Coordinates of C-alpha atoms in Angstrom, one line a residue:
X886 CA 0.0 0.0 0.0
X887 CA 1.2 3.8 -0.5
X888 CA -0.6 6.6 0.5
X889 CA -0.4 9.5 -1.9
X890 CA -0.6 14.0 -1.8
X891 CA -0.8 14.4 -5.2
X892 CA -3.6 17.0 -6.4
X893 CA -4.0 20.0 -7.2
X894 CA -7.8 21.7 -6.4
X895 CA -10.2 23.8 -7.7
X896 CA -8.1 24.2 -10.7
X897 CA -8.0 24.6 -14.4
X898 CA -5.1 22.5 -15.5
X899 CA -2.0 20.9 -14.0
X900 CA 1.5 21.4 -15.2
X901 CA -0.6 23.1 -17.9
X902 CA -1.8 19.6 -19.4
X903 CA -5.0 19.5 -18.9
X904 CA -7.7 22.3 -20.7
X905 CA -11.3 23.0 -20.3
X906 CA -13.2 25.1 -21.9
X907 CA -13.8 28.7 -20.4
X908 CA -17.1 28.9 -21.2
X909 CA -17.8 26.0 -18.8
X910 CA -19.2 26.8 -14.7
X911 CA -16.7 24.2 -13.2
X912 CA -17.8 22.5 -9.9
X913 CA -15.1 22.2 -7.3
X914 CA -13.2 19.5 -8.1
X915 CA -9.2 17.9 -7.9
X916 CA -6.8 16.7 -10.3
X917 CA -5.0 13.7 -9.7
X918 CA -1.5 13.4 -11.3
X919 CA 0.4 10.4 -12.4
X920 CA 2.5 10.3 -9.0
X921 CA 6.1 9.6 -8.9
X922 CA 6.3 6.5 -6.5
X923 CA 9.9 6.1 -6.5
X924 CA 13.2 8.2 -7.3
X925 CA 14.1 6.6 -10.7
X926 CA 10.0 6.9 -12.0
X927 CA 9.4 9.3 -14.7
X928 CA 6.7 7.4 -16.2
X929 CA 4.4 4.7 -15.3
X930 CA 1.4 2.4 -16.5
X931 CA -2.1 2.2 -15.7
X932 CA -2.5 -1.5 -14.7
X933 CA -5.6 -1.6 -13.6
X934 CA -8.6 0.8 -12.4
X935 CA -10.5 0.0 -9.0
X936 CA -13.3 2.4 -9.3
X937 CA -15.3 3.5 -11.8
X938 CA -16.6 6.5 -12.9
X939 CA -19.3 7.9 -10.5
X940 CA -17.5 5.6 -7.2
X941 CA -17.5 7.2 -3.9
X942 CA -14.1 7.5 -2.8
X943 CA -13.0 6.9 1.1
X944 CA -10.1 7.5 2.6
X945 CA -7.6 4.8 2.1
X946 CA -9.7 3.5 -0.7
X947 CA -7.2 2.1 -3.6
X948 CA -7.9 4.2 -6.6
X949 CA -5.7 2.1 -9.7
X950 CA -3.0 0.0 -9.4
X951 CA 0.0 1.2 -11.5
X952 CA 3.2 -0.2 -12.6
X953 CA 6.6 1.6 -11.9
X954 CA 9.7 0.8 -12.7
X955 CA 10.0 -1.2 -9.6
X956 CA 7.0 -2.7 -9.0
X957 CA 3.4 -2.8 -9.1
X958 CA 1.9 -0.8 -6.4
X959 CA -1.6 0.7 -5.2
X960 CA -2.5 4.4 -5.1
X961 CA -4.6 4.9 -2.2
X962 CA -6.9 8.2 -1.6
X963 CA -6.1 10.5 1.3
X964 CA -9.9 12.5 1.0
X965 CA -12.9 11.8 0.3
X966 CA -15.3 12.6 -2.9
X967 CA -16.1 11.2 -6.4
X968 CA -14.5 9.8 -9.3
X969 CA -15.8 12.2 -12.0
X970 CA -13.5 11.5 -14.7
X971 CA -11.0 9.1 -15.6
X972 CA -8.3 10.6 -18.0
X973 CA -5.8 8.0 -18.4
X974 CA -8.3 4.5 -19.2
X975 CA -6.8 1.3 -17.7
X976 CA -4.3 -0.4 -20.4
X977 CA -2.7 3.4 -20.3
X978 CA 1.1 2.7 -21.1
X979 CA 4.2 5.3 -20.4
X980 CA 2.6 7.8 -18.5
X981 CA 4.9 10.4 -17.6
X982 CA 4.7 12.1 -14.0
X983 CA 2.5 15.0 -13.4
X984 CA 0.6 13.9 -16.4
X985 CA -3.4 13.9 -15.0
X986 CA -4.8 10.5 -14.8
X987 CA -8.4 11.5 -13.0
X988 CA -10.7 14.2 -11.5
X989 CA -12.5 14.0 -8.4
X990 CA -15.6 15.9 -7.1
X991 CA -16.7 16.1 -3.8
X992 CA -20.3 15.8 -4.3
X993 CA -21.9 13.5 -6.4
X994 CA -24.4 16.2 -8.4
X995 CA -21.1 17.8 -9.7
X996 CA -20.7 14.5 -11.5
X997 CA -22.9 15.9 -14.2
X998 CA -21.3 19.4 -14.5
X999 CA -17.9 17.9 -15.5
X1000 CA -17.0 17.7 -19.2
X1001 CA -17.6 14.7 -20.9
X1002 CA -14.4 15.4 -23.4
X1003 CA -11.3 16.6 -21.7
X1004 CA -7.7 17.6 -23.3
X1005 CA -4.7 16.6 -21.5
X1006 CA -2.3 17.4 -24.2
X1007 CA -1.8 14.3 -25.7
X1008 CA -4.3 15.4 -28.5
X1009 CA -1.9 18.3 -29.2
X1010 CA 1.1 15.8 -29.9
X1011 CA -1.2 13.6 -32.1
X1012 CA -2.3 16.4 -34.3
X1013 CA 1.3 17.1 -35.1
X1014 CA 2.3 13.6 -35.1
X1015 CA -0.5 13.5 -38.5
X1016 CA 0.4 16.2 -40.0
X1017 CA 3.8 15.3 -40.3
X1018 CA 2.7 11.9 -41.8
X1019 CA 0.6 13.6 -44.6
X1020 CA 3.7 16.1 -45.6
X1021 CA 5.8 12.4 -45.4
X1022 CA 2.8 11.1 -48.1
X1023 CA 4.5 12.4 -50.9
X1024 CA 7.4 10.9 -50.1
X1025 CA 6.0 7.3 -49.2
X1026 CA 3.9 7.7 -52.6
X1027 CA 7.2 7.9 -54.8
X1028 CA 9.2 5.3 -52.8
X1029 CA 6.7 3.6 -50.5
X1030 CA 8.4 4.7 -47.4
X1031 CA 9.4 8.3 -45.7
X1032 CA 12.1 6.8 -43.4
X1033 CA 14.7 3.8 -43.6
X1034 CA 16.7 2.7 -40.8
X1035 CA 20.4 2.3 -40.9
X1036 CA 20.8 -1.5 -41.1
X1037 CA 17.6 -1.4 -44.1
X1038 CA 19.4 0.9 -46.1
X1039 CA 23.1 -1.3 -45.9
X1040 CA 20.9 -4.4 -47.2
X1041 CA 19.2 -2.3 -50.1
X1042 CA 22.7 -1.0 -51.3
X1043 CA 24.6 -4.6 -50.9
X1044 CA 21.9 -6.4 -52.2
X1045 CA 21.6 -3.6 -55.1
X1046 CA 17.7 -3.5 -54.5
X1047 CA 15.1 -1.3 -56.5
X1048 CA 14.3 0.8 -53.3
X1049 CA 10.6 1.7 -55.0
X1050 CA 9.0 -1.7 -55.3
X1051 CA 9.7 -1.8 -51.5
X1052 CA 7.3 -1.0 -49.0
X1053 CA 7.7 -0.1 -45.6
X1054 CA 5.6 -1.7 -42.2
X1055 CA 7.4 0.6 -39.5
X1056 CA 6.1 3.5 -37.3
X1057 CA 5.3 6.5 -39.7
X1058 CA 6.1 4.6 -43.0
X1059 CA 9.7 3.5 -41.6
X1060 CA 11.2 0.8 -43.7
X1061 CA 12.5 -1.8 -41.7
X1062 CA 15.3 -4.3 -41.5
X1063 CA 12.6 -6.8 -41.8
X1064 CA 11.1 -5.5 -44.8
X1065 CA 13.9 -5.5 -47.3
X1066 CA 14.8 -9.1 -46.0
X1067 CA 10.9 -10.0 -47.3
X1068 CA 11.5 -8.5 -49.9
X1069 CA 14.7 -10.4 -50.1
X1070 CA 12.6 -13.4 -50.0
X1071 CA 9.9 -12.9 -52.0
X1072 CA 12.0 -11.7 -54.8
X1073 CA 9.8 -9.2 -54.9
X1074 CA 12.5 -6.0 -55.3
X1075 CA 14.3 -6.8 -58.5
X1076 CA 18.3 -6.0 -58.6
X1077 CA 19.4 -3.1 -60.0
X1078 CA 22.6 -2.9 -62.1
X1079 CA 25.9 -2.1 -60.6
X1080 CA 25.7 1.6 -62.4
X1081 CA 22.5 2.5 -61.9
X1082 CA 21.8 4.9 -59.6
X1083 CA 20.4 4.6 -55.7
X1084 CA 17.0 5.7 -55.6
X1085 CA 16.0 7.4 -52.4
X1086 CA 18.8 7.0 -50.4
X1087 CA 21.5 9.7 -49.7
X1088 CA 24.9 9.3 -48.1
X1089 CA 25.1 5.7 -48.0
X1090 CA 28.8 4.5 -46.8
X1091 CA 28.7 1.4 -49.7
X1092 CA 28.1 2.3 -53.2
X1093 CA 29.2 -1.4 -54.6
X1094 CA 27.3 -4.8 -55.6
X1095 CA 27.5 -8.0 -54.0
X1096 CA 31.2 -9.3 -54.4
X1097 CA 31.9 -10.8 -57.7
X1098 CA 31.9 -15.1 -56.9
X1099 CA 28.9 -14.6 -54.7
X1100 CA 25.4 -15.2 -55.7
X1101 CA 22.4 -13.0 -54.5
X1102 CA 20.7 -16.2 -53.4
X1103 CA 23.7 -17.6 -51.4
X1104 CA 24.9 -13.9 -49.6
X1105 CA 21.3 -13.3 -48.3
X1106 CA 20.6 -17.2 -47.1
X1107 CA 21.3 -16.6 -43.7
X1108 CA 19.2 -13.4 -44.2
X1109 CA 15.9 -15.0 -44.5
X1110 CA 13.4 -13.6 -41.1
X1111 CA 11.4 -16.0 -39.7
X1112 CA 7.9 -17.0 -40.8
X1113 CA 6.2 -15.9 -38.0
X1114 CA 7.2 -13.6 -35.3
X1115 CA 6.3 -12.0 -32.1
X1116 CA 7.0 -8.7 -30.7
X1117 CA 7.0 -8.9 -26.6
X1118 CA 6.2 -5.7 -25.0
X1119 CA 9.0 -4.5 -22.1
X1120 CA 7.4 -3.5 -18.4
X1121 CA 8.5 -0.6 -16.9
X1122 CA 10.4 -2.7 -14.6
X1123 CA 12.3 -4.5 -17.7
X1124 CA 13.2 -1.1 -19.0
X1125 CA 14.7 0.1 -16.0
X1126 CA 17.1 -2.9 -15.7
X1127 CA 18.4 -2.5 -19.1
X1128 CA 18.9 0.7 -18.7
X1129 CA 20.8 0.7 -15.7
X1130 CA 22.4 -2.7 -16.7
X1131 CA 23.8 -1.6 -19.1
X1132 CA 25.2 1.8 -17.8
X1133 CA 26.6 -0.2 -14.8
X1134 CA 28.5 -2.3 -17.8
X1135 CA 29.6 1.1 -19.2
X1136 CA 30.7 3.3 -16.5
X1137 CA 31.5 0.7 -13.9
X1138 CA 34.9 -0.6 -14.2
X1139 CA 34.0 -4.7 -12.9
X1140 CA 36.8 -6.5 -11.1
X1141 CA 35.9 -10.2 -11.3
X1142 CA 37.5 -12.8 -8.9
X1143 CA 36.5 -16.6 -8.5
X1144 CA 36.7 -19.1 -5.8
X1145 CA 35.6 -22.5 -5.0
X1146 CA 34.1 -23.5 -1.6
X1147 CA 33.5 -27.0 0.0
X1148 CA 29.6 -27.1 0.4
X1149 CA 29.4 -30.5 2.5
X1150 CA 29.8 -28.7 5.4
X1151 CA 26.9 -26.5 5.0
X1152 CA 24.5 -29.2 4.0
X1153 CA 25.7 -31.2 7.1
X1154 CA 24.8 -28.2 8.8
X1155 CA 21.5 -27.6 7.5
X1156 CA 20.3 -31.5 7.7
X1157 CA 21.1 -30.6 11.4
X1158 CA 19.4 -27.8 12.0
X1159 CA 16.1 -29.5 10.7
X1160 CA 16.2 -33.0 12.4
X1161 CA 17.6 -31.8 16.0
X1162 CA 16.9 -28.4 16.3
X1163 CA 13.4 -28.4 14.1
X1164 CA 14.6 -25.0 12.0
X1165 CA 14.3 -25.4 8.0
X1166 CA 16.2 -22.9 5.9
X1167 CA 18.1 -23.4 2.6
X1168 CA 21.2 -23.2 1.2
X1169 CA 20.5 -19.8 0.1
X1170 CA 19.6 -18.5 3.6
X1171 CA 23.0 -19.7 4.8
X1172 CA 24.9 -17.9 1.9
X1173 CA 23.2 -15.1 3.2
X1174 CA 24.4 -15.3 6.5
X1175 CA 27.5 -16.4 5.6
X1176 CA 28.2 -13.2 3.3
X1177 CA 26.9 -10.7 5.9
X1178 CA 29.2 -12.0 8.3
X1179 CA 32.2 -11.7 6.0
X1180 CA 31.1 -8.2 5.2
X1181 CA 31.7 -7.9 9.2
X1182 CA 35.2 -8.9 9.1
X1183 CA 35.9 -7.2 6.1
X1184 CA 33.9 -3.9 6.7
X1185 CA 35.8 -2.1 3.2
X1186 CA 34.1 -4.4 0.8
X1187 CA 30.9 -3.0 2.5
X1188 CA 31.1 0.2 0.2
X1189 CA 29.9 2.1 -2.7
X1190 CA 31.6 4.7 -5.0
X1191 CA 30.6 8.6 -4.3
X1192 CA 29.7 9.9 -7.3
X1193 CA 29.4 13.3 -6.0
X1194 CA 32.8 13.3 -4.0
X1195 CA 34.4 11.1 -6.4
X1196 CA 35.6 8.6 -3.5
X1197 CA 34.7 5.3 -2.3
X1198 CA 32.6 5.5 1.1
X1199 CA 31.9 2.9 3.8
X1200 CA 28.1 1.9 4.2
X1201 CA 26.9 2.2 7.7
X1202 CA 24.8 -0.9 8.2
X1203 CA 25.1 -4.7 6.1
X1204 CA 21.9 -4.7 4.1
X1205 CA 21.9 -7.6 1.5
X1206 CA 19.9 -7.2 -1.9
X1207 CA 18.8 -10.5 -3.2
X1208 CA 18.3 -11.5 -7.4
X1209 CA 14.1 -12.9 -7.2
X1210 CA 13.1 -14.0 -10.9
X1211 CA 9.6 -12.4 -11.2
X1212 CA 7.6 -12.5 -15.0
X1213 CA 8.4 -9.0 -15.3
X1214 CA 12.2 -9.0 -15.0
X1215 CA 14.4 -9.4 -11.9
X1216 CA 14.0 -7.7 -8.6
X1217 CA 16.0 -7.4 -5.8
X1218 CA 13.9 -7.0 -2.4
X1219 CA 16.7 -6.1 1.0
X1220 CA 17.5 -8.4 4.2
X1221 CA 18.2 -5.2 6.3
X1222 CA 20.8 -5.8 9.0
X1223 CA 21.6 -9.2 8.0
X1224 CA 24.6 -9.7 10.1
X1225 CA 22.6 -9.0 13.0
X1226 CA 19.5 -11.8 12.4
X1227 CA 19.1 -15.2 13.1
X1228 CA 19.3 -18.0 10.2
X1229 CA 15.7 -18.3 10.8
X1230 CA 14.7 -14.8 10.7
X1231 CA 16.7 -14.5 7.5
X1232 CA 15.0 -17.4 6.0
X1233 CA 11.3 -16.6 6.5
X1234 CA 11.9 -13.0 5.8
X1235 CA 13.0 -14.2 2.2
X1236 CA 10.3 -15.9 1.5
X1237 CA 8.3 -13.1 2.3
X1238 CA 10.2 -11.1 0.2
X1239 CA 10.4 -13.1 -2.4
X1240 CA 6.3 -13.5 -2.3
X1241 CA 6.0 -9.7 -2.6
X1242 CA 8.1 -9.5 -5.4
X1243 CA 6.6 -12.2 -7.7
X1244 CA 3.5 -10.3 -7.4
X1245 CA 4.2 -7.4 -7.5
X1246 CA 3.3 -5.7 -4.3
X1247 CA 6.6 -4.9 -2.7
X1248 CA 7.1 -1.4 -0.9
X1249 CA 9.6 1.0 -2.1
X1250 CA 11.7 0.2 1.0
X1251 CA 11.9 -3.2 0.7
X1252 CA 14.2 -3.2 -2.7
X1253 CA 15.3 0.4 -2.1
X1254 CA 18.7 0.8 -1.3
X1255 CA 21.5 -2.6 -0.1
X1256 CA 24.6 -2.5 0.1
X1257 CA 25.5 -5.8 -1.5
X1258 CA 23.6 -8.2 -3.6
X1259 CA 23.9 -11.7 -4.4
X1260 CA 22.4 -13.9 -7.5
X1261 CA 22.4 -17.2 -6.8
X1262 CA 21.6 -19.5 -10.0
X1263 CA 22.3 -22.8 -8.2
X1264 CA 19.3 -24.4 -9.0
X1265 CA 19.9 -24.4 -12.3
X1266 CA 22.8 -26.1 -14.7
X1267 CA 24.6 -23.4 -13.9
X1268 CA 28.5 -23.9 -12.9
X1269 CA 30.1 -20.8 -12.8
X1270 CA 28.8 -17.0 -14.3
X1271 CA 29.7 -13.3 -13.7
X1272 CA 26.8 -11.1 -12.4
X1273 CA 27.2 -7.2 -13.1
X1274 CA 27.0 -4.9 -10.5
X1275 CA 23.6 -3.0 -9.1
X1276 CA 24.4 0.5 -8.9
X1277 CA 24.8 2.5 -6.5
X1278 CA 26.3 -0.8 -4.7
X1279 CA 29.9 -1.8 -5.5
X1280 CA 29.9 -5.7 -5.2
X1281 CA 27.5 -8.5 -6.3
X1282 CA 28.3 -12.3 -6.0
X1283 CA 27.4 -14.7 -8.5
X1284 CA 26.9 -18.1 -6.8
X1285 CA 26.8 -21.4 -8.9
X1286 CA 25.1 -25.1 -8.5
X1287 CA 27.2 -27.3 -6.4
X1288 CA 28.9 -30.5 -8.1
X1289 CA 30.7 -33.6 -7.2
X1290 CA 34.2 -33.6 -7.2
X1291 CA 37.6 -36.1 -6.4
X1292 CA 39.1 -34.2 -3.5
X1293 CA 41.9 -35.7 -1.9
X1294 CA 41.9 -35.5 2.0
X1295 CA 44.5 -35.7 4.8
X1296 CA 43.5 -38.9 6.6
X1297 CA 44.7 -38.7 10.5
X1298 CA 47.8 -40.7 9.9
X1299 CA 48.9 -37.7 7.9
X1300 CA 48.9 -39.1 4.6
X1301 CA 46.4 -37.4 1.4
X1302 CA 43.2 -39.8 0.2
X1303 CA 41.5 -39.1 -2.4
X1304 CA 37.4 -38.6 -2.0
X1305 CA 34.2 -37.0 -2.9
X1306 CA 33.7 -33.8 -2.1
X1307 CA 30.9 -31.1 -2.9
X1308 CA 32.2 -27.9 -4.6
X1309 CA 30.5 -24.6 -5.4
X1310 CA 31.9 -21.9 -7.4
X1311 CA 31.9 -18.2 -6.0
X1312 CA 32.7 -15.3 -8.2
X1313 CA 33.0 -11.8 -6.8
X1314 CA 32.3 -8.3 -9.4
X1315 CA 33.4 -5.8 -7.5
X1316 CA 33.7 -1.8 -8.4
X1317 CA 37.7 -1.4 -9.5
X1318 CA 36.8 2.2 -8.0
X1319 CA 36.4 1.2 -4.5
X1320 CA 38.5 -1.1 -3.6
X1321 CA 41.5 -3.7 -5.7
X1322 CA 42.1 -7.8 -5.5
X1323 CA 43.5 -7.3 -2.1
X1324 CA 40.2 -6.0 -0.1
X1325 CA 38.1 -8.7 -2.7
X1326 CA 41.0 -11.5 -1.7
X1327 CA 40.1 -11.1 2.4
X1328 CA 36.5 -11.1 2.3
X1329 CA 36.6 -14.3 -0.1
X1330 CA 38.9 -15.6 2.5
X1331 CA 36.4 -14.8 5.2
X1332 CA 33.9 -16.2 3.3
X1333 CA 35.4 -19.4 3.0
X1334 CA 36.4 -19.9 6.4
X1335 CA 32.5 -18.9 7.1
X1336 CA 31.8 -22.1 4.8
X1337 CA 34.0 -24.2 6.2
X1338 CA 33.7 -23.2 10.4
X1339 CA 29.4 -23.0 9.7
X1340 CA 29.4 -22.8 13.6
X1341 CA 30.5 -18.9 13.4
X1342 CA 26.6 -18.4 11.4
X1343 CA 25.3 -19.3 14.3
X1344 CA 26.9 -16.6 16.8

């Protein structure tokens, strides 16, 4: 739940979006504005509506459900009145903050005195957005398309296509990639000679015919798209991670460093803990514990990088972010203080967690924030990978599936015997920026000796 202050009364527009007409006696009324329910939300969707036009409204009543770029949450009422209007329909996708979503009344007769049509100033956008598409149809009339992309027009020029038998299927008569390969295909854009001039495209960096030796047929084989095809809308949570993702990858210089660990010990551990002592928790619960306690000893891999100072800086308290799979991309809800709690506590707060996230519902403070995250993959086939960093956090460990291994042991008598052993790979991406092997080396060391002396998780 999240309660929300986000109106503006007994006025005419908001963030000048919204218009009415002049001539109209308005009743006192409030605009309700796409709210900006975390720090990195600029823009949201309109998931679903939970009243309807004409609904009494209570305090703490959930208005809509939207989706952020974190999750899912509800938008609850803080006063009483009247849906009158709702501006942004259920289904609403990319909803920028401050845009107005609804109007409320506070009496119902006002209902009536409300506009029926309302401009919120997407209509303005539109407008422009057609015009430009009829000064385009000239254009699209002599080529059948107004724009190419860059990777359409390289296949046109080494494929030495007639550019007017092609016709486009992208946004505002874009030619596509995928258009020139069906054309490809079909056969239907007939080569043009080597001299002959390109048609309707300007500046191209290739000017020359397929290679001599190489057969049109043979070049574009690998070309062909497939028969059928399905474009899979992103959630604002998906867009998020590639976004940061991939500016982590960029600007984030990632020190990798690997280790193995001897697992038996933990499972030995764990099988214990549920026959004598009556606690069940999983592997994962003890890695958690386990890593908080390193980050203890080693309080300098506990850090993040400063942007603003342009220094590393120590994080007060051990607050581990964990990797949850939900159907809308990966989230990463926080075991606050996890040095401090019980392997117990840990392990039913992550299933908690984990609940929250799959549906949607957790709070902003639940995956805001951590100072170190873990992604732990070893329930699936998964030996050994590199996870890249969460910013603002300067360490993430990537923990594989555990497998059977020779290991040779020193028997009493002091002599080395070979046996099975259960080994699990551990590989640390660290920020370069904050701290070098040496700080990454001691708290794998610490972790290892957590692994292997499994009594320490319980202190």
């Amino acid at each position: 739940m999240l309660y929300l202050i986000a109106v503006s009364r007994n006025a005419a527009y908001v963030h000048g979006a919204i218009y009415w007409n002049n001539n109209i006696d308005l009743p006192s009324h409030t605009i309700l504005p796409m709210p900006a329910l975390s720090p990195t939300m600029n823009q949201g969707n309109i998931v679903k509506w939970r009243k309807e036009e004409g609904d009494k409204i209570e305090v703490g009543d959930v208005i809509c459900e939207i989706e952020t770029d974190k999750a899912t949450l509800e938008f609850e009422s803080l006063e009483e009145g009247f849906l009158a209007k709702i501006l942004a329909p259920e289904g609403s996708k990319d909803v920028h903050v401050g845009q107005p979503i609804a109007i409320t009344v506070e009496d119902l007769d006002d209902i009536q005195n409300v506009p029926a049509t309302v401009s919120t100033g997407l209509e303005a956008r539109e407008e422009k957005t057609m015009e430009s598409d009829v000064q385009d149809q000239g254009k699209k009339q002599k080529t059948g398309f107004s724009r190419i992309s860059p990777s359409a027009k390289l296949l046109i020029v080494t494929h030495g296509l007639d550019v007017s038998l092609l016709r486009s299927t992208g946004p505002r008569h874009t030619l596509l990639k995928g258009d020139v390969l069906a054309a490809i295909k079909s056969g239907s854009a007939s080569s043009r000679t080597s001299d002959s001039p390109q048609q309707g495209i300007s500046g191209s960096p290739m000017s020359k015919s397929v290679p001599t030796g190489t057969s049109s047929s043979e070049s574009s084989a690998h070309l062909h798209p497939p028969e059928k095809q399905e474009d899979l809308p992103n959630s604002q949570i998906r867009k998020v991670i590639a976004k940061r993702l991939l500016e982590s990858k960029q600007n984030i210089p990632h020190l990798y460093l690997s280790s193995d660990v001897i697992l038996d010990p933990v499972l030995a551990f764990r099988k214990d803990l549920k026959e004598q002592r009556g606690v069940q928790v999983s592997v994962n619960d003890i890695i958690v514990k386990a890593v908080a306690l390193a980050l203890r000893s080693v309080p300098e891999a506990n850090a993040y990088w400063n942007d603003e100072r342009g220094e590393p800086a120590l994080c007060e308290s051990i607050d581990i972010s964990i990797a949850v799979a939900t159907e809308k991309g990966l989230m990463t809800p926080i075991v606050r203080d996890a040095d401090k709690k019980t392997l117990s506590a840990i392990s039913l707060e992550i299933k908690e967690l984990a609940a929250k996230a799959r549906t949607g519902k957790l709070a902003p403070g639940e995956y805001q924030g951590g100072t170190f995250s873990i992604s732990n993959l070893g329930m699936f086939p998964v030996d050994q990978f590199c996870a890249i960093i969460n910013p603002p956090q300067a360490c993430i460990l990537a923990v594989g599936r555990g497998n059977k291994v020779v290991e040779c042991t020193v028997g009493s008598d002091g002599t080395e015997k070979p046996g099975i052993a259960t080994k699990m790979s551990l590989t640390l991406s660290a920020d370069h920026r904050v701290f070098d092997g040496s700080v990454g080396g001691r708290f794998l060391a610490a972790l290892t000796l957590n692994f292997n002396e499994v009594q320490r998780l319980l202190l």
